[in-house]
């Protein structure tokens, strides 16, 4: 029978120096900040910025809170190609992405963004608040879903970085697990929903790591 490798991951254990290094690399913050630790997070804050590291997963969240998801702004944003070039330069020059070891590898970057819909005089107007470049991590040819498998750079007006987030934990060891067929998985999914009174019209599945 076909098998799939299941991976146990290391516990990263981020520290205060890691937080200071990240704040400097992403936003150039070197002074006038304050630390806190609560609810499993290390936090560094300035008047307008926050950088956090999750102590269990090592996940990072960094934001310029004066700009990220700010509906009052109308930023002049870089186009997709320019954003991709800016993101590559940022992560490479400042060492923001982890070094991956087999079987993990980088997938193709994806350009996205946050769009605000505004109703003006009974007409809808879409406003782009940021441009995001996502660097996904793959396990072989399989995607990772559910978080913990990509890093995202967020650009605001004039192509300035206003956000960064992501998570990755190195592989500690592995074991093999027997795979079930797609047909079996979809049938079981339908059965579970029938038991709670939901009749599904269509089901599509694909293999991924979580």
mmCIF file of C-alpha atoms in Angstrom:
data_model
loop_
_atom_site.group_PDB
_atom_site.id
_atom_site.type_symbol
_atom_site.label_atom_id
_atom_site.label_comp_id
_atom_site.label_asym_id
_atom_site.label_seq_id
_atom_site.Cartn_x
_atom_site.Cartn_y
_atom_site.Cartn_z
ATOM 1 C CA UNK A 1 0.000 0.000 0.000
ATOM 2 C CA UNK A 2 1.106 3.554 -0.657
ATOM 3 C CA UNK A 3 2.519 5.490 2.283
ATOM 4 C CA UNK A 4 3.100 9.155 3.089
ATOM 5 C CA UNK A 5 5.845 10.568 5.311
ATOM 6 C CA UNK A 6 4.627 12.260 8.486
ATOM 7 C CA UNK A 7 7.036 14.742 10.062
ATOM 8 C CA UNK A 8 7.621 15.656 13.681
ATOM 9 C CA UNK A 9 8.790 19.247 14.053
ATOM 10 C CA UNK A 10 11.288 20.945 16.327
ATOM 11 C CA UNK A 11 10.226 23.395 19.020
ATOM 12 C CA UNK A 12 11.993 26.646 18.053
ATOM 13 C CA UNK A 13 12.134 28.556 21.369
ATOM 14 C CA UNK A 14 12.511 32.176 20.152
ATOM 15 C CA UNK A 15 14.288 34.672 22.386
ATOM 16 C CA UNK A 16 14.403 38.410 23.011
ATOM 17 C CA UNK A 17 17.519 38.821 20.814
ATOM 18 C CA UNK A 18 15.613 37.086 17.980
ATOM 19 C CA UNK A 19 12.841 39.657 18.396
ATOM 20 C CA UNK A 20 15.262 42.612 18.290
ATOM 21 C CA UNK A 21 16.936 41.200 15.188
ATOM 22 C CA UNK A 22 13.589 40.740 13.416
ATOM 23 C CA UNK A 23 12.405 44.272 14.251
ATOM 24 C CA UNK A 24 15.606 45.732 12.832
ATOM 25 C CA UNK A 25 15.517 43.572 9.689
ATOM 26 C CA UNK A 26 11.881 44.297 8.832
ATOM 27 C CA UNK A 27 11.369 47.917 9.922
ATOM 28 C CA UNK A 28 14.835 49.198 10.855
ATOM 29 C CA UNK A 29 13.800 49.566 14.519
ATOM 30 C CA UNK A 30 16.858 49.837 16.755
ATOM 31 C CA UNK A 31 15.750 51.943 19.739
ATOM 32 C CA UNK A 32 12.775 53.569 21.497
ATOM 33 C CA UNK A 33 10.897 50.289 21.847
ATOM 34 C CA UNK A 34 9.458 48.334 24.751
ATOM 35 C CA UNK A 35 9.220 44.596 25.453
ATOM 36 C CA UNK A 36 6.463 42.475 26.890
ATOM 37 C CA UNK A 37 5.729 38.773 27.242
ATOM 38 C CA UNK A 38 2.210 37.435 27.689
ATOM 39 C CA UNK A 39 -0.113 34.717 26.377
ATOM 40 C CA UNK A 40 2.735 32.776 24.813
ATOM 41 C CA UNK A 41 4.096 35.724 22.810
ATOM 42 C CA UNK A 42 7.190 37.891 22.927
ATOM 43 C CA UNK A 43 6.291 41.415 21.802
ATOM 44 C CA UNK A 44 8.298 44.475 20.794
ATOM 45 C CA UNK A 45 6.387 47.729 20.327
ATOM 46 C CA UNK A 46 6.993 51.294 19.259
ATOM 47 C CA UNK A 47 4.395 54.022 18.853
ATOM 48 C CA UNK A 48 3.278 52.666 15.476
ATOM 49 C CA UNK A 49 4.905 49.242 15.046
ATOM 50 C CA UNK A 50 4.576 45.822 16.627
ATOM 51 C CA UNK A 51 6.679 42.697 16.158
ATOM 52 C CA UNK A 52 5.648 39.465 17.873
ATOM 53 C CA UNK A 53 7.128 35.965 18.110
ATOM 54 C CA UNK A 54 5.036 33.014 19.239
ATOM 55 C CA UNK A 55 7.024 31.107 21.861
ATOM 56 C CA UNK A 56 5.571 27.705 20.906
ATOM 57 C CA UNK A 57 5.702 27.817 17.104
ATOM 58 C CA UNK A 58 8.230 30.579 16.427
ATOM 59 C CA UNK A 59 5.673 32.277 14.156
ATOM 60 C CA UNK A 60 6.289 35.954 13.491
ATOM 61 C CA UNK A 61 3.783 38.795 13.110
ATOM 62 C CA UNK A 62 5.062 42.272 12.276
ATOM 63 C CA UNK A 63 2.945 45.301 11.420
ATOM 64 C CA UNK A 64 3.054 49.029 10.953
ATOM 65 C CA UNK A 65 -0.260 49.547 12.738
ATOM 66 C CA UNK A 66 -0.623 53.066 11.388
ATOM 67 C CA UNK A 67 -0.911 51.663 7.852
ATOM 68 C CA UNK A 68 -1.759 47.956 7.806
ATOM 69 C CA UNK A 69 -5.503 47.409 7.146
ATOM 70 C CA UNK A 70 -6.134 51.158 7.595
ATOM 71 C CA UNK A 71 -9.355 51.917 5.647
ATOM 72 C CA UNK A 72 -8.719 55.668 5.762
ATOM 73 C CA UNK A 73 -5.629 55.438 3.549
ATOM 74 C CA UNK A 74 -5.485 55.566 -0.227
ATOM 75 C CA UNK A 75 -1.901 54.403 -0.812
ATOM 76 C CA UNK A 76 -0.051 54.507 -4.111
ATOM 77 C CA UNK A 77 0.971 50.867 -4.415
ATOM 78 C CA UNK A 78 3.567 49.113 -6.576
ATOM 79 C CA UNK A 79 2.359 46.846 -9.362
ATOM 80 C CA UNK A 80 2.606 43.077 -9.102
ATOM 81 C CA UNK A 81 5.992 42.770 -10.861
ATOM 82 C CA UNK A 82 7.525 45.614 -8.850
ATOM 83 C CA UNK A 83 6.142 44.189 -5.589
ATOM 84 C CA UNK A 84 7.642 40.793 -6.377
ATOM 85 C CA UNK A 85 11.039 42.365 -7.084
ATOM 86 C CA UNK A 86 10.844 44.462 -3.891
ATOM 87 C CA UNK A 87 9.888 41.412 -1.833
ATOM 88 C CA UNK A 88 12.694 39.257 -3.198
ATOM 89 C CA UNK A 89 15.226 42.001 -2.486
ATOM 90 C CA UNK A 90 13.865 42.546 1.030
ATOM 91 C CA UNK A 91 13.855 38.904 2.139
ATOM 92 C CA UNK A 92 17.231 38.141 0.541
ATOM 93 C CA UNK A 93 19.109 41.245 1.701
ATOM 94 C CA UNK A 94 17.760 41.073 5.258
ATOM 95 C CA UNK A 95 17.683 37.300 5.720
ATOM 96 C CA UNK A 96 13.968 37.130 6.527
ATOM 97 C CA UNK A 97 13.271 33.653 5.176
ATOM 98 C CA UNK A 98 14.419 30.424 6.853
ATOM 99 C CA UNK A 99 16.866 28.055 5.224
ATOM 100 C CA UNK A 100 14.974 24.952 4.137
ATOM 101 C CA UNK A 101 16.233 21.380 4.114
ATOM 102 C CA UNK A 102 14.827 18.452 2.152
ATOM 103 C CA UNK A 103 12.048 17.591 1.685
ATOM 104 C CA UNK A 104 10.921 21.216 2.180
ATOM 105 C CA UNK A 105 11.366 23.646 -0.703
ATOM 106 C CA UNK A 106 10.105 27.048 -1.792
ATOM 107 C CA UNK A 107 7.159 27.190 -4.157
ATOM 108 C CA UNK A 108 6.466 29.976 -6.629
ATOM 109 C CA UNK A 109 5.635 33.330 -4.969
ATOM 110 C CA UNK A 110 2.050 34.558 -5.150
ATOM 111 C CA UNK A 111 1.041 38.233 -5.345
ATOM 112 C CA UNK A 112 -2.161 39.175 -3.509
ATOM 113 C CA UNK A 113 -3.478 42.088 -1.452
ATOM 114 C CA UNK A 114 -6.189 43.612 0.704
ATOM 115 C CA UNK A 115 -9.082 45.285 -1.081
ATOM 116 C CA UNK A 116 -11.680 47.535 0.532
ATOM 117 C CA UNK A 117 -15.127 47.921 -1.025
ATOM 118 C CA UNK A 118 -16.623 51.394 -0.492
ATOM 119 C CA UNK A 119 -20.165 52.456 -1.345
ATOM 120 C CA UNK A 120 -20.245 56.012 -2.681
ATOM 121 C CA UNK A 121 -23.443 57.520 -4.072
ATOM 122 C CA UNK A 122 -24.910 54.016 -4.413
ATOM 123 C CA UNK A 123 -21.899 52.886 -6.440
ATOM 124 C CA UNK A 124 -19.282 50.435 -5.321
ATOM 125 C CA UNK A 125 -15.657 51.500 -5.446
ATOM 126 C CA UNK A 126 -12.794 49.080 -4.750
ATOM 127 C CA UNK A 127 -9.713 50.458 -2.980
ATOM 128 C CA UNK A 128 -6.462 48.492 -2.709
ATOM 129 C CA UNK A 129 -4.956 48.952 0.744
ATOM 130 C CA UNK A 130 -1.785 46.924 0.250
ATOM 131 C CA UNK A 131 0.103 44.489 -1.967
ATOM 132 C CA UNK A 132 1.196 41.167 -0.495
ATOM 133 C CA UNK A 133 3.821 38.739 -1.752
ATOM 134 C CA UNK A 134 3.469 35.225 -0.365
ATOM 135 C CA UNK A 135 6.431 32.827 -0.350
ATOM 136 C CA UNK A 136 4.892 29.342 0.061
ATOM 137 C CA UNK A 137 6.729 26.299 1.366
ATOM 138 C CA UNK A 138 6.125 22.896 -0.221
ATOM 139 C CA UNK A 139 6.882 19.395 1.009
ATOM 140 C CA UNK A 140 8.087 17.828 -2.206
ATOM 141 C CA UNK A 141 5.239 18.590 -4.596
ATOM 142 C CA UNK A 142 2.595 18.889 -1.872
ATOM 143 C CA UNK A 143 1.342 22.210 -0.464
ATOM 144 C CA UNK A 144 1.037 23.040 3.228
ATOM 145 C CA UNK A 145 -2.355 24.313 4.416
ATOM 146 C CA UNK A 146 -3.651 25.676 7.708
ATOM 147 C CA UNK A 147 -0.798 28.099 8.420
ATOM 148 C CA UNK A 148 2.825 27.399 9.231
ATOM 149 C CA UNK A 149 3.853 26.940 5.633
ATOM 150 C CA UNK A 150 4.447 30.352 4.100
ATOM 151 C CA UNK A 151 5.870 33.822 4.680
ATOM 152 C CA UNK A 152 4.195 37.017 3.527
ATOM 153 C CA UNK A 153 5.625 40.485 2.903
ATOM 154 C CA UNK A 154 3.093 43.347 2.856
ATOM 155 C CA UNK A 155 3.801 46.621 1.060
ATOM 156 C CA UNK A 156 1.970 49.914 1.514
ATOM 157 C CA UNK A 157 2.309 53.327 -0.098
ATOM 158 C CA UNK A 158 5.446 53.943 -2.162
ATOM 159 C CA UNK A 159 6.412 50.278 -1.747
ATOM 160 C CA UNK A 160 7.302 50.598 1.948
ATOM 161 C CA UNK A 161 7.093 47.375 3.992
ATOM 162 C CA UNK A 162 4.179 47.607 6.411
ATOM 163 C CA UNK A 163 3.807 43.970 7.405
ATOM 164 C CA UNK A 164 5.481 40.582 7.563
ATOM 165 C CA UNK A 165 4.280 37.267 8.916
ATOM 166 C CA UNK A 166 4.952 33.568 8.673
ATOM 167 C CA UNK A 167 5.960 30.408 10.478
ATOM 168 C CA UNK A 168 8.247 27.460 9.901
ATOM 169 C CA UNK A 169 9.594 24.737 12.171
ATOM 170 C CA UNK A 170 12.439 22.466 11.139
ATOM 171 C CA UNK A 171 11.866 18.728 10.815
ATOM 172 C CA UNK A 172 13.038 16.669 13.803
ATOM 173 C CA UNK A 173 12.197 13.169 12.505
ATOM 174 C CA UNK A 174 9.663 11.270 10.401
ATOM 175 C CA UNK A 175 7.618 8.114 10.109
ATOM 176 C CA UNK A 176 5.516 6.524 7.380
ATOM 177 C CA UNK A 177 1.722 6.349 7.416
ATOM 178 C CA UNK A 178 -0.548 4.333 5.134
ATOM 179 C CA UNK A 179 -2.525 6.453 2.675
ATOM 180 C CA UNK A 180 -6.209 6.021 1.893
ATOM 181 C CA UNK A 181 -7.634 6.575 -1.566
ATOM 182 C CA UNK A 182 -9.264 9.817 -2.672
ATOM 183 C CA UNK A 183 -12.529 7.907 -3.179
ATOM 184 C CA UNK A 184 -12.413 6.554 0.371
ATOM 185 C CA UNK A 185 -11.616 9.999 1.844
ATOM 186 C CA UNK A 186 -14.457 11.714 0.008
ATOM 187 C CA UNK A 187 -16.941 8.967 0.937
ATOM 188 C CA UNK A 188 -15.990 9.293 4.604
ATOM 189 C CA UNK A 189 -16.350 13.071 4.401
ATOM 190 C CA UNK A 190 -19.859 12.717 2.955
ATOM 191 C CA UNK A 191 -20.801 10.177 5.636
ATOM 192 C CA UNK A 192 -19.701 12.518 8.430
ATOM 193 C CA UNK A 193 -21.847 15.310 7.021
ATOM 194 C CA UNK A 194 -24.887 13.070 6.532
ATOM 195 C CA UNK A 195 -24.688 12.168 10.215
ATOM 196 C CA UNK A 196 -25.143 15.831 11.153
ATOM 197 C CA UNK A 197 -27.906 16.383 8.618
ATOM 198 C CA UNK A 198 -25.939 18.055 5.836
ATOM 199 C CA UNK A 199 -26.279 16.730 2.308
ATOM 200 C CA UNK A 200 -23.366 17.831 0.137
ATOM 201 C CA UNK A 201 -23.898 18.456 -3.569
ATOM 202 C CA UNK A 202 -20.249 18.141 -4.570
ATOM 203 C CA UNK A 203 -16.919 17.325 -2.946
ATOM 204 C CA UNK A 204 -13.432 17.940 -4.302
ATOM 205 C CA UNK A 205 -10.319 16.861 -2.435
ATOM 206 C CA UNK A 206 -6.572 17.089 -2.834
ATOM 207 C CA UNK A 207 -3.578 15.901 -0.849
ATOM 208 C CA UNK A 208 -1.738 18.405 1.330
ATOM 209 C CA UNK A 209 0.226 18.694 4.571
ATOM 210 C CA UNK A 210 -1.246 20.493 7.569
#
